[in-house]
Amino acid sequence: MAAGAGSGKGVRGAAARGTGSSMARSGRLRSGAAAKLKRWRKGHSSDSNPETRQHRLAARSRFCSRPAEKSNLTVDAVKLHNELQSGSLRLERASDSAQVRMEEDSAEEAATEKSSGTFLSGLSDCTNITFSKVQRFWESNSAAHKEICAVLAAVTEVIRSQGGKESETEYFAALMTTLEAVESPESLSAVAYLLNLVLKRVPSPVLIKKFSDASKAFMSIVSSQACSSSTSALRWVLSCLATLLRKQDLAAWSYPITLQVYHGLLSFCVHTKPKVRKAAQYGVCSVLRGSEFMFGDAAPEHHPAAPSTAKFCVQEIEKAGGAKEATTTLHVLALLRDVLPCFPAAVVKTCCETLLRVMTLSHVLVTACAMQAFHSLFSAQASVACLPAELNAQIITALYDYVPSTSDLQPLLTWLSTMERAHINLARLQKDLCWAHLPRLFSAAMNCFLSPHSQVVSAAAQTLQALLSECIAPHMEDIGTVSASAPAPAAHLCKMFRSVEEGLTYRFHAAWDEVLRVLEVFFETCGKQCHPIMRKCLQSLCDLRLSPHFPYTAEVDQAVGAAVSTMGPEVLLESVPLQIDGKEETLDFPRSWLLPVLRDNVQGARLGFFTSYFLPLAAALKSRALEFTQAGKSVEAKIYDTLQWQVWTLLPGFCTHPTDVLGAFKGLARTLGMAISERPDLRPTVCQALRTLIHKGCETDAERAEVGRFAKNFLPILFNVYSQPEKDGGTSAQRRSVLDTVRAYLTVTDPQMVCGFLEKASAKLTSLESSEFARLSILDLVVAMAPYADEQSLGSLYRTIQPSLQSKERSMQKKAYRVLEEVCAAPHAPCQAFVRSHLQDLQAALLDSLKSAASPAKRPRLKCLLHIVKQLSAEHEPFVTALVPEVILCTKEVSVGARKNAFMLLVEMGHAFIRFGPTPEEAMQRFLLLIYVGLTGSVTMISCTVLALTRLFFEFKDHLEFSVVEQLLQNICLLLASRTRDVVKAALGFLKVTLLLVDTKLLAKHVQTMLEAVGNLSDDMRRHFRMKLRNLFIKFIRKFGFELVKGLLPAEYHKVLVNIRKAESRSRKQRALKKAAAGMDEEEAPPPQPRGDSMEEILADSEDEEEEEEERQRSKEWRKQARQKGQAWLKEGEDDEPLNFLDPNVSQRVLATKPGPKRSRGVSHDFQMSEDGRLIIHDEEEEVDDDEAKGADEEMADVLQDVGLRSKKSQKRRFREEPDDEEAEAGTYSQYRAGGSGIHRQLNKEPAFGAEYRSKKGKGDVKKKGQLDPYAYIPLNRAKLNRRKRAKMQGQFKGLMKGAQRGAKAGRRNRLKSQRS
C-alpha cells in the first residue's frame, strides 16, 4: 500500500511539473487565470496528496484486522450472493431450494436472524393485504426494515405450515406468541409494528375475548420499555393498546381492568420522549372519539373514560403548578386541545377553569396553548351536552381578562380568532345570548384597529366581517326596522354599529380602509332593516370623501354603493342630498360623485321614485343647458348636459328588479317613448332600460302583460326610428340598440299584434314607393318578428319573400334568406308547423335558387338548410344528396360565417345519413362515397373535398372502420404530389388531424407512406409550407421519435429536424427555468430532514408522518422558547408612569413580542431569480413563439382551425348563432374595427419607437448598416478600471460630446438660414 501511494505521488508530481513547464512555454497567462492556479511553496510543488487519510486508514484497518464479533460473511452467504447476481435464483419463488424455511419452534431465531432464505420466502407472496405496505418497501437497505420483513416472513411460514389461511386473526395469534418470545429490542419493535398493522383489521369479537391476555402482554412490555433509550417498541405497543381499547364494547368499560389499561396509556401523554408522547396522545384521542360503540344507535353522549381523562389532565396541571418551564403543562394542554370537545359539560367547566388559572401565570407558551385549546373547543361545534350556551358565554366573559396588548402580534391574533369562533358557536346554540355578547367584542375589536401591526388590523376587520356574515346576517329577516330606541335585540345591533362608526374618527385614520370595508359588509348585511341608525354614518362618509387629499375614495364609493343596493336610493338621498337642482350659482357640484355610484348599484328600487325625483331633475338640467347654449356659454352648457345625461343613465338600474312595475310603468311609458323618438342622445340609454325591464324586471305574468300592453305604442316608434336613414335615425350602434329592443319587446307582445305589424311590413315591402334602404330596414324588422307570427301569417310572408330568394340585389336576397332562417330555427309551435307543412315547397325553392344564390346570402342559406336537414327522414335522402356539391364548395367561401355554416351543415348531413340507417358504419360509407366524387373535379373542388373529408373524419371517427381510414389516408398521400398549393395545404391538414386522432400502434405501419409523400414535395411546396411542415414534423417526432422520422425523410429535411430537436430541448430548459422561478416566488416549506434507518421512520403511517412533523416543529419552538426563558417582555408605563402591578389589566403588559419600532420588511424585487442566481427578465412586448411547448389544447386549436371549427386568429369578428346573428351591410350599420394582420391591419397605427431595429427572426434588437446603434452603451470591461487607460476612455467621450455639439450647432445654423429665407 505504501509503495502504491508513493508511486502515485511521484506520477502526480511529474504531471504537475509538466503542466508548469508547458504553461511556461506558452507565454503569458490569460487574464484572470492567476487566481485559479494553486500556489505551492517553493520545493513543494509535488505535495499533492492530502494530509488527512482517514478513509485509507479505515480501509486498511478493515483489510488487515479481524472483526471482533461473529461475522455474517459465511460460505453459504457468499454462494447465495453469487446466485442472486447471476440471476439463477428467482426472488419470487417461495419454493426455491436455497431458501431456508422457518419452523414454529424456532420463532425467536426466525425473528432475529437476517438470513436470505427467511427474507425471501414468506414475504413476497404474502396474500394478506394488511402487510402490503411492508411488501412495497422490501428492497430497503435499512436493518430495522429487514427485521420487519424477516419477522413477517417467519410468521407467514409458521401459519402456512399449520394449514392456515393467512387471516388477520391467525396473524394476530402468531404475532402475540412471537411478542412474548422475542428479547432483542429490534425484534420487539418489528413484532409491535406488525401487530399495530394487523390489530386494525382483526374482528372486534376476537379482541374483546382476548382483551385480558393481550392487554396483560402489552402492559408488561410497556412497563419494561418505559425507561428504555429506544422508543420504537414502546411507541408501537402504545398504538396497539389504543387499537385494542377502541375495539372494546360499552360493557367492557365497566370493568376496572379496562380503565386500568386506559390509565396506563394515559400516563404516557406526558412522557419526555416526543414520539412516545405523541403516540399516547393520538391513542387517547382515538379511544375517546373513535371507539366503535360511539357510532351505534345507542351511543352514549360521551365516552365512559372521559371524566377520568379530564381528572388526569387537571391533576397534572395542578401538580406542575407554576413551574418555570411548564413543560408538563404544555404537554397536557396539547392533549386537551384534541380531547376537550369529548368531555361532558361538568368536566368541561372544570377543565376551562383550570385553563383560565394557568393563563394567569403570564407564561407566553402556556397562554398560547390554552387559547388553542379554547379555539378547538369552539371550532368542534360540540353538542349542548358538552358545551351549553351558558358555559360558552361564561368562557367568553372570562377571556376578556386576558386580552393581549395591541402591540403584541401573535397572541392578539390568537385571541381574536378564538373569540370569533366562540361567538359563532354561541350563535349556533342560542342567538339572543350571542347578540348580547357581540357589542363588547365589537368594541374590543375596534381597539385592535389602533395596533401598529397591519396584520392585527386586517385580522380584526376579518373577524368583524365573519361575525356579521355568520352571526347577524342569518337572523336579520326575523327583526323589523331597527331604530335607536328599539329594545333588544335591535339595541345590541345599534351598539355594534356605533362601535364601527366610531372608526371614522381621526384617531383611526391609519386603518380607515379596513373600517370602510367593515362598514361595507355592515351595509350589505343590515342595511335593509337598520337604515334609520345608519343615516348619520352615510353623512359622515360623504363629508369624509370631500376632505382634501382623502386617499380612500374607492373604498367610500364601495361602502356607499353597498348602502344603495340594500337601503335603496331614496334613503341615501334623504340622508345625503344630491345638492343639484339646476339653479346653482356655482359649477362646483360637490356631490356629483353620487351619480356614478347610484348608476352602478341601484337595483330593486321603486320605478316611481325615478319618475318623481330624477325625471324633473333631468328636465331642469336640460333646460339650464339650453339657456347656456343660447347665451353662448358652451362650457357651462356642456357641464349641465353631461349631468342630465348622467341622471338618465340611472334608468337601467331602476329597471333592474323594480318593486312597482304594475303601478309605475304606465306613468313613465309616455316619457320614454318621447325620449326614443325625439332625443337621439338618450336613445341608447332608454333602449337599454327597456331591455333590462323586460329581461330582469318582468318576473310575473301580470308584469309582463303590463309592459306588453304598451307594445302598440313602443313598437311603432321603434320601427319608425329604425327605418329612418342614419342621419335621422342615429349611428349604426344606435340602430343596433333599437333593433335589439324590438326583439326584446316582441317577447312580451301579443302574437295577434305581431301578425298585424307583419302584415303592414309585408305591404310596405311590395310597395313601389319604398326606397331600397327602407325595404332593407323593413326586412330586418321582419326577421325579428317572424318567429312570433302564426302559421297563416307565415304562409303569406313566405309567398311575399319567395321572389326575393332569386333577386339580383344581393342585400335583398340575403335578408330574404335571413327571414327563412329565423322561421326554420324558431322553437315556437306555429313556426315548426309551418316548416312541416311546407317542407316539399322549401326543398324545391332552395334547390331552384341554388344557381342564383349570391355569395353574401350563402351564410343564411346554409343555416336555413341546416335546420331543414335536421327534420328530414329517410325518404328525403335524394334532397340531401343534391346538396353535397354546394356544401363542399362553400367550405372555401370568402365569408367566415359561410364556411362555418358549411362545415356545420356537412356534419348535420352525416348525422342525417346515420339516422337513415341501416347501421352507422354503412351509412357513413355511403355518405363518404358521395364526397369522394369531389376528388375527380376541379382543383378547387379537390381542395374543398379534402377539407370536408378532414372535418368528417374528425367528427365521425368512431363510426369509420379502420380500413376506410387507411384507404382515405393513402388517397390523401397521393394528393400531396399535386402541383396546386390549395390541395397540398388541405392534404397536410388531414395528416395533422390523423396524427392527433389515430392511435400510434394503428398508424405505425403507415408512417413510411406518409413521410415519403411529404418528403417528395417539390422545392416550391417545401418553401411555401415550411411552417406547416415544421409543425407536422414536430407532431411526427413526438409520436414516433426523432431517429425514425429522420431515417424516413430525405437529407434536405435533416437540418430542419435537428433544429426542431434543439428548439424542443431549449424550450424544455426555459420551462424548467420558469417553473423554478415561479417556485421561488411561493413561500416554500423547509426541506424535510433526511430520515434515518430506524424502522418507525421508514414504515410509519402517513398520518403519523404529518403529526411527527408538526410535533418536531412544536418541540423545536418550545426548546427555543425555553432557552430564552419564555421570551416574554414587560412593557413599562406610558409617559414615565410607574407600572402598577395591582392593576387588573397588568397581564396585558406581559408581551410575547419585543416592544420597539416596527422593522421594515425586505424589498420585493421586480425581477425573478433562478436557482443559480441568474435574473429572469421577461420581454413584455414580445410573446415567445414556443411551438414546442404547445399543449394538447393548442394542438386541438390548430386542428379546429384547419377543419373549420374555429376561425383564424387574425379574424376578430365572431359569428354567433343567436337570432341576431347578422353581418354588417352597407347602408345599415357596421361594427368592423381594424385589428390583426394582412388586410385587417391598422393603417394609421404609428410604429413603436425603435421598431426599425427589432429583429425579424430572433429576440432583441439588431444593428443596421449605415444607421446608428440601437442603444448607445458602454461595454463592461474591467480593463477600463486601469488608471493608465482612464485618460483614453475620457478622451473618447470628449470626442463624442464634441461631435454632438458640432452637429447641434450646424443644425441650428441651418434652421436659422431656412427661417430667414
mmCIF file with all atom_site columns, C-alpha atoms in Angstrom, residues 691 714-715 718-719 722 736-747 749 780-781 784-785 788:
data_model
loop_
_atom_site.group_PDB
_atom_site.id
_atom_site.type_symbol
_atom_site.label_atom_id
_atom_site.label_alt_id
_atom_site.label_comp_id
_atom_site.label_asym_id
_atom_site.label_entity_id
_atom_site.label_seq_id
_atom_site.pdbx_PDB_ins_code
_atom_site.Cartn_x
_atom_site.Cartn_y
_atom_site.Cartn_z
_atom_site.occupancy
_atom_site.B_iso_or_equiv
_atom_site.pdbx_formal_charge
_atom_site.auth_seq_id
_atom_site.auth_comp_id
_atom_site.auth_asym_id
_atom_site.auth_atom_id
_atom_site.pdbx_PDB_model_num
ATOM 1  C CA . ARG A 1 691 ? -84.488 45.679 -22.439 1.00 0.00 ? 691 ARG A CA 1
ATOM 2  C CA . PHE A 1 714 ? -93.425 51.492 -28.353 1.00 0.00 ? 714 PHE A CA 1
ATOM 3  C CA . LEU A 1 715 ? -93.069 49.177 -31.373 1.00 0.00 ? 715 LEU A CA 1
ATOM 4  C CA . LEU A 1 718 ? -89.028 51.831 -32.658 1.00 0.00 ? 718 LEU A CA 1
ATOM 5  C CA . PHE A 1 719 ? -89.996 50.761 -36.195 1.00 0.00 ? 719 PHE A CA 1
ATOM 6  C CA . TYR A 1 722 ? -85.049 52.100 -37.267 1.00 0.00 ? 722 TYR A CA 1
ATOM 7  C CA . ARG A 1 736 ? -78.406 48.148 -33.461 1.00 0.00 ? 736 ARG A CA 1
ATOM 8  C CA . SER A 1 737 ? -79.667 49.061 -29.990 1.00 0.00 ? 737 SER A CA 1
ATOM 9  C CA . VAL A 1 738 ? -83.111 49.870 -31.390 1.00 0.00 ? 738 VAL A CA 1
ATOM 10 C CA . LEU A 1 739 ? -83.274 46.527 -33.209 1.00 0.00 ? 739 LEU A CA 1
ATOM 11 C CA . ASP A 1 740 ? -82.264 44.654 -30.047 1.00 0.00 ? 740 ASP A CA 1
ATOM 12 C CA . THR A 1 741 ? -85.007 46.479 -28.166 1.00 0.00 ? 741 THR A CA 1
ATOM 13 C CA . VAL A 1 742 ? -87.542 45.447 -30.816 1.00 0.00 ? 742 VAL A CA 1
ATOM 14 C CA . ARG A 1 743 ? -86.509 41.824 -30.394 1.00 0.00 ? 743 ARG A CA 1
ATOM 15 C CA . ALA A 1 744 ? -86.837 42.083 -26.612 1.00 0.00 ? 744 ALA A CA 1
ATOM 16 C CA . TYR A 1 745 ? -90.232 43.775 -26.742 1.00 0.00 ? 745 TYR A CA 1
ATOM 17 C CA . LEU A 1 746 ? -91.577 41.168 -29.167 1.00 0.00 ? 746 LEU A CA 1
ATOM 18 C CA . THR A 1 747 ? -91.172 38.537 -26.407 1.00 0.00 ? 747 THR A CA 1
ATOM 19 C CA . THR A 1 749 ? -96.107 41.318 -27.240 1.00 0.00 ? 749 THR A CA 1
ATOM 20 C CA . ASP A 1 780 ? -84.577 43.441 -40.651 1.00 0.00 ? 780 ASP A CA 1
ATOM 21 C CA . LEU A 1 781 ? -87.756 44.063 -38.673 1.00 0.00 ? 781 LEU A CA 1
ATOM 22 C CA . ALA A 1 784 ? -87.187 39.909 -35.815 1.00 0.00 ? 784 ALA A CA 1
ATOM 23 C CA . MET A 1 785 ? -90.982 39.471 -35.975 1.00 0.00 ? 785 MET A CA 1
ATOM 24 C CA . TYR A 1 788 ? -93.596 35.190 -33.215 1.00 0.00 ? 788 TYR A CA 1
#
